[in-house]
Amino acid sequence: MGKNKQKQKIILPPELPPEVPDDEIEVSDEDLQFVNENLDYAGFVAGLDTTSITKHVTRVADLKEDALERLYERRLQKKKLKEKEEEEKESRVEVDRVDALPVKSLDGQVYYRTLAEKKGGDGGEEEDGGGDKGIVRLTKTERRAKLKKSKKEAKKLGKQVENTEQVEATPQAAVLAEVKEDLTAEATFETKKRKLAELGVALLADPESNIKSLKEMLQFCLDDDDAIIKLGLLSLLAVFKDIIPGYRIRLPTEKELEMKVSKEVKKMRFYESTLLSVYKAYLQKLVLLEKKSKFQHVAVRCICTLLEAVPHFNFRESLLAAVVKNIGSQDDVIRKLSCSAIKSIFVNEGKHGGAATVEAVELIADHVKALNCQLHPDSVEVFISLSFHEDLRKPEEPDKESKVKYKKNRKRKNVEEPSQLQESDRKRSKKELMAKMREEVTADYKSAVFTPDVKEQRKMQSDMLSAVFETYFRILKHVMQSTAASSQANGTLVAGEYGAHPLLAPCLNGLGKFTHFIDLDYIGDLMNYLKKLAAGGSSSDNSSEKCAKGLTVSERLQCCIVAFKVMRSNLDALNVDLQGFFVQLYNLILEYRPGRDQGEVLVEALKIMLFEDRQHDMQKAAAFVKRLATFSLCFGSAESMAALVTLKQLLQKNVKCRNLLENDAGGGSVSGSIAKYQPYATDPNLSGALASVLWELNLLCKHYQPAISTIASSISTMSTSHNQVYLASTSPQQAFRDLSLEQESFNPKPDLRKSNNKRKRGSGPSRLAGVEENVNSTGSLDEDELRKKLSDHFSLLRDFKESEKLRTELDRTTSALQLYEEYKKQKKKTARRGIKIGGKGA
């Protein structure tokens, strides 16, 4: 029992907290107020016996007071030892872990070596050792407060040192920061490029499983770097071109979403919905970036390529609206891209079934209407790429067999007895079911095979034609109004950005191409418009000259061409007098200027109105023959060749006009009522050309161009007999093209025979005889005057040569002086530099 008692550990009570003086205790006003208000509850505190409490707390059972005091003294000693160890640890400095290896104890703990901190000197240690006796040691709380103060001061000193270092290293740091920024920018650019490429390759490899990466690629279009945005747009364009399906995506309805479907269907729905949402966001981004000048070309290129590649897909309307808006742009690149995209839609109707063509044509018509026909000519010239089917114009004729069957069935029904009505009802129901089944099967077959319906095609074509001709008639009406307004304002026409009438030429070209599709009800109005425009914009004779200033010669000739094309395509239904157009052509031939007007248009007018026309009045044909002969003398070789080809054709068709090739001035009996030729007459029927002679052919036979001289000589050798038949080998257009190409590389060779003959004639004895006769007639020549004149002439020549020599010498001396002055300046500079270097060395 005794051993057990000795083994029991005696646990002393914990230490009491240190006594705090009353001065250090801080009591708030709220605490005082609370105590004053509740004095009854706090009264027992004043009567407490603290000494008895401490004795009760510090007492230990079964121990005497002497043993307790010893225990307390041991605890104090242990406490002091611990404090000394802590102080030593704080004073010791840990060795760098690189310089010394750690020590591992048996417990498994690792201890790093430490060294005692060296003090300033021995005298200091003695002073410290002597002074420790008089100094009072600080408590833990005071030491902590002191450590905090020292740390704060150290932080302040560290900040000051950092500031001074920053101030000293600002120029170097700025350069380093710029270099680091450049390097980081290049690195980030390369990483983004690599990331874009990886995402794009993954999408192209397996789009269904990697469809979520489309959103990541779209995020690159929101980057701060312009180059990354452009790369993102172009990479998304390549991805969309490859992964977009060949059908329009229809999102499921709410009822369809509620239905239970397989995993494959869910996966397909998720793929289509994400593709459609990202594609929509991409198009919205393109429309926004198109307004910024930095990204305008890239955005327009992406929109146009998408429209060309996937015109069948969703959001086609937004793409078409963006492209049609840029059709009349002032930027050539944007305009060409937009026009090529629209033309590809018109040509490749198999991709979209013709629906996109109808939408594009209607949008262009609305665009022309909104801008009041003030657009670039390319915006309407795209209509020429349209193709219409003539078979769709014919209405469907009901089959004769179906009519016969219907009549037979009707007769049978009338003959049937009322007892058979029930059986017929059953048969009808069966037939109706069979008809419905057939309709469903045909509909499914059409959707699978994608064969367009004839009715739909006919409707789309009629819509396109109405939009196209509406645009053309609007342009003609606008030109008429503008020319009438200019005639009232004394011929002053206000020209826009693209000219006075920018859309008239493509409008007339389109009317000439699609004349056979025009409805007969509108052809009469169209011919009246064309007649007024060919006359200059007004039907009255007084204002025609003023209005002619508003339209060019090429535009007026084109009006005549369109009128003849309309007449040829509708010969049976129309009865219109074309004499006014011949009068305009007769006058416009002389108004033509090669550099200002288009030669191709004039040649086309000659071909359609004169060369290919079969019936001509004799007076009119003779007037055109004479006018073309005079025209071929005035202008270039290509125009002259086309005019001579037309002239030859007219003479071949009208035998009586060959009397102009004879030398009988006055025309004889063929001259008609007008006995004298009037070259300035405006009407060919009143010119009296049969009373003239084609003397121009004699001059054209000596033309420097061999082709013109040969055809002129062939025309002049034509006989007036009726039995000869001539066949036209080339048309005026072909002759114009051939000669315009030859003229570029044509160098006329001089006729050596003529020049030699002239020399022989001039150098023969006749010339000497003439000189001798002149000498004899004027008397002897004054040799002194001749010598004076020759001496003066040669003295002038010598003066010129001497002045040239003097000028060359003067130039040499001035250049030498300049070089010498430059040498002096350089010598002075080198001397100054040497003096400065010598002063620094001293």
XYZ file of N, CA and C in Angstrom, residues 652-832:
543
model
N -26.373 45.295 -151.144
C -26.719 43.981 -151.665
C -28.218 43.730 -151.627
N -28.896 44.244 -150.568
C -30.341 44.030 -150.447
C -31.131 44.980 -151.347
N -30.679 46.209 -151.503
C -31.392 47.226 -152.285
C -30.597 47.500 -153.564
N -31.070 46.924 -154.636
C -30.332 47.009 -155.907
C -30.359 48.425 -156.465
N -31.468 49.144 -156.282
C -31.579 50.495 -156.844
C -30.629 51.474 -156.167
N -30.226 51.150 -154.930
C -29.285 52.040 -154.244
C -27.873 51.941 -154.811
N -27.633 50.922 -155.674
C -26.302 50.816 -156.270
C -26.044 51.899 -157.308
N -27.070 52.644 -157.671
C -26.867 53.778 -158.584
C -25.992 54.850 -157.955
N -25.842 54.816 -156.621
C -24.951 55.772 -155.961
C -23.488 55.516 -156.305
N -23.185 54.309 -156.802
C -21.807 53.994 -157.177
C -21.428 54.604 -158.523
N -22.429 55.046 -159.313
C -22.135 55.650 -160.608
C -21.749 57.107 -160.422
N -21.137 57.659 -161.512
C -20.649 59.033 -161.455
C -21.682 60.055 -161.880
N -22.900 59.618 -162.121
C -23.947 60.521 -162.573
C -24.505 61.279 -161.368
N -24.067 62.510 -161.203
C -24.545 63.330 -160.084
C -25.976 63.735 -160.348
N -26.816 63.571 -159.390
C -28.224 63.894 -159.531
C -29.093 62.683 -159.516
N -28.548 61.487 -159.705
C -29.289 60.249 -159.556
C -30.165 59.891 -160.728
N -30.367 60.736 -161.654
C -31.195 60.430 -162.811
C -32.641 60.246 -162.424
N -33.237 59.210 -162.991
C -34.660 58.948 -162.746
C -34.907 58.358 -161.384
N -33.861 57.893 -160.683
C -34.039 57.231 -159.393
C -34.079 58.238 -158.253
N -33.696 59.481 -158.523
C -33.543 60.460 -157.436
C -34.848 60.730 -156.715
N -35.976 60.594 -157.366
C -37.254 60.776 -156.707
C -37.669 62.223 -156.659
N -38.491 62.540 -155.644
C -39.046 63.889 -155.542
C -38.020 64.908 -155.104
N -36.990 64.489 -154.386
C -35.970 65.414 -153.882
C -34.799 65.346 -154.843
N -34.560 66.427 -155.542
C -33.551 66.440 -156.598
C -32.172 66.786 -156.091
N -32.035 67.253 -154.848
C -30.749 67.675 -154.310
C -30.531 67.013 -152.950
N -29.292 66.566 -152.748
C -28.958 65.908 -151.486
C -28.821 66.928 -150.364
N -29.484 66.638 -149.244
C -29.439 67.515 -148.056
C -28.756 66.757 -146.917
N -27.454 66.987 -146.705
C -26.707 66.174 -145.708
C -27.104 66.456 -144.262
N -27.685 67.630 -143.975
C -28.021 67.987 -142.592
C -29.482 67.713 -142.237
N -30.185 66.986 -143.086
C -31.586 66.653 -142.795
C -31.634 65.643 -141.650
N -32.637 65.808 -140.735
C -32.767 64.912 -139.578
C -33.525 63.639 -139.916
N -34.373 63.690 -140.967
C -35.148 62.514 -141.359
C -34.481 61.867 -142.569
N -34.193 60.563 -142.521
C -33.533 59.929 -143.688
C -34.412 59.924 -144.937
N -35.735 59.925 -144.786
C -36.619 59.933 -145.954
C -36.628 61.282 -146.663
N -36.187 62.334 -145.988
C -36.180 63.676 -146.575
C -34.783 64.163 -146.925
N -33.800 63.261 -146.905
C -32.419 63.696 -147.157
C -32.088 63.769 -148.645
N -32.793 62.980 -149.479
C -32.496 62.982 -150.923
C -31.156 62.364 -151.229
N -30.818 61.263 -150.561
C -29.498 60.645 -150.742
C -29.331 60.009 -152.111
N -30.438 59.683 -152.796
C -30.328 59.080 -154.127
C -29.794 60.057 -155.170
N -29.818 61.330 -154.855
C -29.294 62.342 -155.780
C -27.817 62.605 -155.580
N -27.136 61.779 -154.746
C -25.716 61.990 -154.454
C -24.894 60.836 -155.016
N -23.586 60.898 -154.814
C -22.634 59.898 -155.299
C -21.749 59.490 -154.131
N -21.379 58.201 -154.065
C -20.495 57.703 -153.000
C -19.038 57.985 -153.359
N -18.672 59.275 -153.360
C -17.284 59.646 -153.646
C -16.344 59.270 -152.491
N -16.905 58.962 -151.327
C -16.074 58.608 -150.178
C -15.326 57.292 -150.393
N -15.906 56.414 -151.232
C -15.262 55.122 -151.468
C -13.919 55.282 -152.172
N -13.804 56.316 -153.000
C -12.537 56.558 -153.687
C -11.434 56.888 -152.684
N -11.766 57.629 -151.647
C -10.771 57.949 -150.616
C -10.503 56.745 -149.712
N -11.537 55.966 -149.436
C -11.353 54.802 -148.567
C -10.540 53.710 -149.236
N -10.533 53.675 -150.574
C -9.681 52.697 -151.262
C -8.202 52.957 -151.015
N -7.844 54.180 -150.598
C -6.450 54.537 -150.300
C -6.195 54.595 -148.789
N -7.034 53.921 -148.025
C -6.893 53.917 -146.554
C -5.622 53.166 -146.146
N -5.027 53.587 -145.019
C -3.788 52.938 -144.554
C -4.033 51.520 -144.048
N -5.296 51.231 -143.658
C -5.624 49.884 -143.190
C -5.970 49.018 -144.396
N -5.280 47.930 -144.604
C -5.551 47.131 -145.819
C -6.953 46.544 -145.872
N -7.511 46.167 -144.717
C -8.850 45.570 -144.719
C -9.894 46.570 -145.184
N -9.762 47.815 -144.749
C -10.731 48.848 -145.157
C -10.568 49.169 -146.634
N -9.342 49.245 -147.084
C -9.130 49.556 -148.510
C -9.675 48.447 -149.411
N -9.523 47.208 -148.991
C -10.032 46.098 -149.817
C -11.553 46.083 -149.854
N -12.205 46.281 -148.697
C -13.672 46.248 -148.710
C -14.238 47.453 -149.443
N -13.552 48.607 -149.361
C -14.022 49.788 -150.102
C -13.906 49.562 -151.608
N -12.800 48.935 -152.015
C -12.644 48.659 -153.451
C -13.654 47.613 -153.926
N -13.955 46.623 -153.056
C -14.953 45.612 -153.448
C -16.339 46.223 -153.565
N -16.662 47.193 -152.694
C -17.973 47.869 -152.784
C -18.051 48.717 -154.036
N -16.978 49.401 -154.374
C -17.001 50.293 -155.552
C -17.092 49.510 -156.858
N -16.684 48.245 -156.854
C -16.752 47.423 -158.073
C -18.060 46.659 -158.186
N -18.992 46.884 -157.291
C -20.282 46.192 -157.389
C -21.041 46.669 -158.618
N -21.717 45.749 -159.257
C -22.453 46.066 -160.477
C -23.904 46.400 -160.127
N -24.528 47.144 -161.013
C -25.923 47.529 -160.805
C -26.902 46.531 -161.371
N -26.409 45.417 -161.906
C -27.317 44.424 -162.491
C -28.059 43.686 -161.389
N -29.241 43.208 -161.711
C -30.117 42.580 -160.724
C -29.797 41.112 -160.501
N -28.989 40.529 -161.384
C -28.789 39.086 -161.299
C -27.734 38.690 -160.269
N -26.900 39.624 -159.851
C -25.824 39.287 -158.940
C -26.370 39.058 -157.538
N -25.805 38.060 -156.880
C -26.188 37.727 -155.504
C -24.926 37.759 -154.658
N -24.971 38.516 -153.572
C -23.832 38.634 -152.668
C -24.238 38.059 -151.311
N -23.320 37.329 -150.708
C -23.541 36.746 -149.381
C -22.614 37.423 -148.376
N -23.205 37.863 -147.266
C -22.406 38.537 -146.234
C -21.597 37.501 -145.468
N -20.291 37.684 -145.464
C -19.412 36.720 -144.789
C -19.275 37.026 -143.299
N -19.171 38.297 -142.950
C -18.985 38.690 -141.541
C -20.035 39.713 -141.153
N -20.337 39.742 -139.853
C -21.277 40.723 -139.309
C -20.509 41.971 -138.857
N -21.198 43.090 -138.651
C -20.508 44.299 -138.175
C -19.810 44.109 -136.835
N -20.415 43.340 -135.931
C -19.797 43.106 -134.630
C -18.491 42.325 -134.756
N -18.505 41.284 -135.600
C -17.294 40.491 -135.791
C -16.193 41.332 -136.431
N -16.563 42.149 -137.427
C -15.565 43.015 -138.072
C -14.996 44.033 -137.088
N -15.852 44.577 -136.223
C -15.393 45.548 -135.229
C -14.409 44.904 -134.245
N -14.734 43.687 -133.787
C -13.850 42.999 -132.833
C -12.508 42.660 -133.468
N -12.560 42.114 -134.693
C -11.319 41.698 -135.344
C -10.393 42.879 -135.587
N -10.956 43.969 -136.058
C -10.110 45.109 -136.397
C -9.637 45.858 -135.155
N -10.442 45.863 -134.089
C -9.998 46.516 -132.850
C -8.843 45.758 -132.210
N -8.825 44.404 -132.358
C -7.701 43.615 -131.857
C -6.470 43.778 -132.740
N -6.681 43.830 -134.074
C -5.552 43.992 -134.990
C -4.933 45.371 -134.869
N -5.727 46.355 -134.509
C -5.247 47.731 -134.472
C -4.201 47.932 -133.378
N -4.256 47.100 -132.328
C -3.298 47.247 -131.253
C -1.876 46.917 -131.713
N -1.754 45.905 -132.577
C -0.426 45.486 -133.047
C -0.195 45.808 -134.525
N -0.882 46.819 -135.047
C -0.781 47.143 -136.480
C 0.181 48.306 -136.676
N 1.157 48.126 -137.571
C 2.092 49.174 -137.956
C 2.027 49.332 -139.469
N 1.466 50.435 -139.955
C 1.323 50.597 -141.410
C 2.682 50.711 -142.093
N 2.852 49.958 -143.183
C 4.101 49.974 -143.942
C 3.989 50.994 -145.075
N 4.998 51.821 -145.231
C 4.936 52.813 -146.324
C 5.088 52.140 -147.685
N 4.471 52.748 -148.674
C 4.527 52.229 -150.048
C 5.830 52.704 -150.686
N 6.758 51.747 -150.873
C 8.092 52.113 -151.371
C 8.041 52.538 -152.824
N 7.096 51.955 -153.570
C 7.032 52.292 -154.994
C 6.667 53.753 -155.211
N 5.711 54.212 -154.422
C 5.268 55.600 -154.572
C 6.369 56.560 -154.175
N 7.063 56.242 -153.075
C 8.128 57.148 -152.626
C 9.269 57.184 -153.641
N 9.603 55.982 -154.240
C 10.674 55.949 -155.231
C 10.288 56.731 -156.476
N 9.015 56.593 -156.857
C 8.560 57.348 -158.034
C 8.649 58.838 -157.789
N 8.287 59.241 -156.552
C 8.349 60.676 -156.239
C 9.786 61.176 -156.291
N 10.715 60.301 -155.744
C 12.110 60.716 -155.765
C 12.625 60.836 -157.204
N 12.237 59.849 -158.006
C 12.696 59.887 -159.398
C 12.174 61.107 -160.111
N 10.883 61.395 -159.846
C 10.313 62.572 -160.504
C 10.974 63.852 -160.025
N 11.247 63.927 -158.750
C 11.844 65.146 -158.194
C 13.294 65.296 -158.573
N 14.040 64.211 -158.730
C 15.478 64.284 -159.006
C 15.814 64.205 -160.489
N 14.827 64.181 -161.355
C 15.067 64.054 -162.796
C 15.484 65.369 -163.414
N 15.720 65.373 -164.712
C 16.157 66.585 -165.420
C 15.096 67.647 -165.471
N 13.841 67.269 -165.318
C 12.782 68.281 -165.354
C 12.927 69.263 -164.221
N 13.326 68.725 -163.000
C 13.485 69.611 -161.842
C 14.639 70.582 -162.059
N 15.749 70.071 -162.643
C 16.887 70.948 -162.941
C 16.501 72.003 -163.955
N 15.714 71.588 -164.910
C 15.278 72.551 -165.926
C 14.452 73.651 -165.288
N 13.598 73.235 -164.316
C 12.793 74.239 -163.630
C 13.640 75.204 -162.856
N 14.702 74.686 -162.195
C 15.603 75.561 -161.426
C 16.307 76.535 -162.353
N 16.789 76.004 -163.511
C 17.473 76.884 -164.470
C 16.528 77.964 -164.979
N 15.251 77.591 -165.199
C 14.292 78.595 -165.672
C 14.074 79.664 -164.607
N 14.015 79.248 -163.333
C 13.838 80.241 -162.259
C 15.029 81.168 -162.166
N 16.231 80.576 -162.332
C 17.456 81.399 -162.257
C 17.493 82.392 -163.407
N 17.158 81.902 -164.587
C 17.177 82.784 -165.733
C 16.133 83.875 -165.613
N 14.963 83.532 -165.056
C 13.897 84.529 -164.953
C 14.229 85.587 -163.924
N 14.856 85.218 -162.768
C 15.170 86.190 -161.714
C 16.500 86.864 -161.927
N 17.293 86.407 -162.901
C 18.606 86.992 -163.148
C 19.660 86.239 -162.373
N 20.865 86.792 -162.367
C 21.985 86.144 -161.683
C 21.798 86.244 -160.184
N 22.221 85.206 -159.488
C 22.124 85.171 -158.033
C 23.185 86.054 -157.408
N 22.816 86.735 -156.320
C 23.748 87.593 -155.602
C 24.577 86.719 -154.663
N 25.850 86.479 -155.108
C 26.694 85.580 -154.322
C 27.095 86.205 -152.997
N 27.279 87.537 -152.953
C 27.687 88.182 -151.699
C 26.614 88.024 -150.607
N 25.361 88.228 -150.992
C 24.274 88.066 -150.009
C 24.197 86.614 -149.517
N 24.392 85.703 -150.460
C 24.347 84.294 -150.072
C 25.462 83.960 -149.096
N 26.694 84.503 -149.375
C 27.805 84.260 -148.470
C 27.539 84.842 -147.083
N 26.976 86.062 -147.061
C 26.663 86.695 -145.761
C 25.678 85.842 -144.948
N 24.652 85.389 -145.645
C 23.643 84.577 -144.946
C 24.234 83.274 -144.419
N 25.078 82.646 -145.281
C 25.683 81.391 -144.830
C 26.637 81.618 -143.672
N 27.431 82.736 -143.753
C 28.362 83.027 -142.656
C 27.617 83.321 -141.356
N 26.531 84.099 -141.494
C 25.727 84.360 -140.278
C 25.167 83.066 -139.682
N 24.723 82.184 -140.556
C 24.143 80.926 -140.079
C 25.177 80.086 -139.349
N 26.383 79.979 -139.984
C 27.406 79.145 -139.352
C 27.983 79.802 -138.106
N 28.021 81.137 -138.090
C 28.478 81.812 -136.860
C 27.515 81.543 -135.702
N 26.241 81.544 -136.008
C 25.256 81.194 -134.968
C 25.462 79.777 -134.453
N 25.730 78.870 -135.403
C 25.970 77.493 -134.989
C 27.207 77.396 -134.101
N 28.284 78.149 -134.508
C 29.489 78.127 -133.682
C 29.211 78.700 -132.296
N 28.427 79.806 -132.273
C 28.090 80.403 -130.977
C 27.342 79.408 -130.083
N 26.442 78.665 -130.696
C 25.711 77.655 -129.931
C 26.649 76.609 -129.356
N 27.600 76.143 -130.189
C 28.536 75.116 -129.720
C 29.436 75.658 -128.620
N 29.923 76.901 -128.841
C 30.790 77.492 -127.815
C 30.036 77.715 -126.500
N 28.798 78.142 -126.614
C 28.002 78.347 -125.387
C 27.781 77.025 -124.651
N 27.587 75.960 -125.402
C 27.443 74.651 -124.769
C 28.721 74.235 -124.042
N 29.889 74.497 -124.697
C 31.153 74.163 -124.047
C 31.343 74.978 -122.776
N 31.053 76.281 -122.879
C 31.201 77.142 -121.707
C 30.289 76.699 -120.558
N 29.103 76.309 -120.891
C 28.181 75.833 -119.847
C 28.694 74.569 -119.156
N 29.237 73.650 -119.943
C 29.790 72.424 -119.350
C 30.964 72.744 -118.434
N 31.860 73.702 -118.905
C 32.989 74.084 -118.057
C 32.522 74.780 -116.785
N 31.510 75.630 -116.905
C 30.971 76.309 -115.733
C 30.388 75.316 -114.728
N 29.708 74.323 -115.242
C 29.164 73.296 -114.347
C 30.274 72.540 -113.626
N 31.367 72.258 -114.341
C 32.473 71.543 -113.705
C 33.107 72.367 -112.605
N 33.349 73.658 -112.895
C 33.978 74.520 -111.880
C 33.091 74.683 -110.647
N 31.804 74.864 -110.846
C 30.896 75.001 -109.696
C 30.872 73.737 -108.852
N 30.882 72.578 -109.510
C 30.898 71.318 -108.748
C 32.204 71.164 -107.979
N 33.352 71.608 -108.606
C 34.637 71.520 -107.905
C 34.671 72.444 -106.699
N 34.123 73.650 -106.869
C 34.075 74.591 -105.739
C 33.222 74.042 -104.594
N 32.127 73.446 -104.914
C 31.272 72.861 -103.872
C 31.979 71.747 -103.118
N 32.715 70.922 -103.874
C 33.473 69.852 -103.212
C 34.561 70.413 -102.305
N 35.225 71.487 -102.768
C 36.274 72.106 -101.950
C 35.705 72.702 -100.665
N 34.551 73.344 -100.745
C 33.910 73.894 -99.538
C 33.513 72.775 -98.559
N 32.997 71.690 -99.070
C 32.668 70.563 -98.199
C 33.909 69.978 -97.535
N 35.016 69.932 -98.281
C 36.267 69.435 -97.713
C 36.741 70.327 -96.570
N 36.646 71.653 -96.746
C 37.039 72.594 -95.679
C 36.205 72.379 -94.424
N 34.926 72.254 -94.593
C 34.042 72.054 -93.443
C 34.396 70.782 -92.677
N 34.646 69.699 -93.382
C 35.016 68.446 -92.729
C 36.336 68.568 -91.992
N 37.281 69.316 -92.583
C 38.591 69.497 -91.941
C 38.453 70.270 -90.633
N 37.610 71.305 -90.643
C 37.375 72.074 -89.423
C 36.745 71.207 -88.337
N 35.796 70.389 -88.706
C 35.148 69.514 -87.721
C 36.135 68.550 -87.086
N 37.009 67.939 -87.909
C 38.007 66.999 -87.367
C 38.984 67.706 -86.441
N 39.382 68.966 -86.793
C 40.302 69.738 -85.927
C 39.656 70.027 -84.578
N 38.375 70.386 -84.571
C 37.672 70.653 -83.306
C 37.585 69.398 -82.446
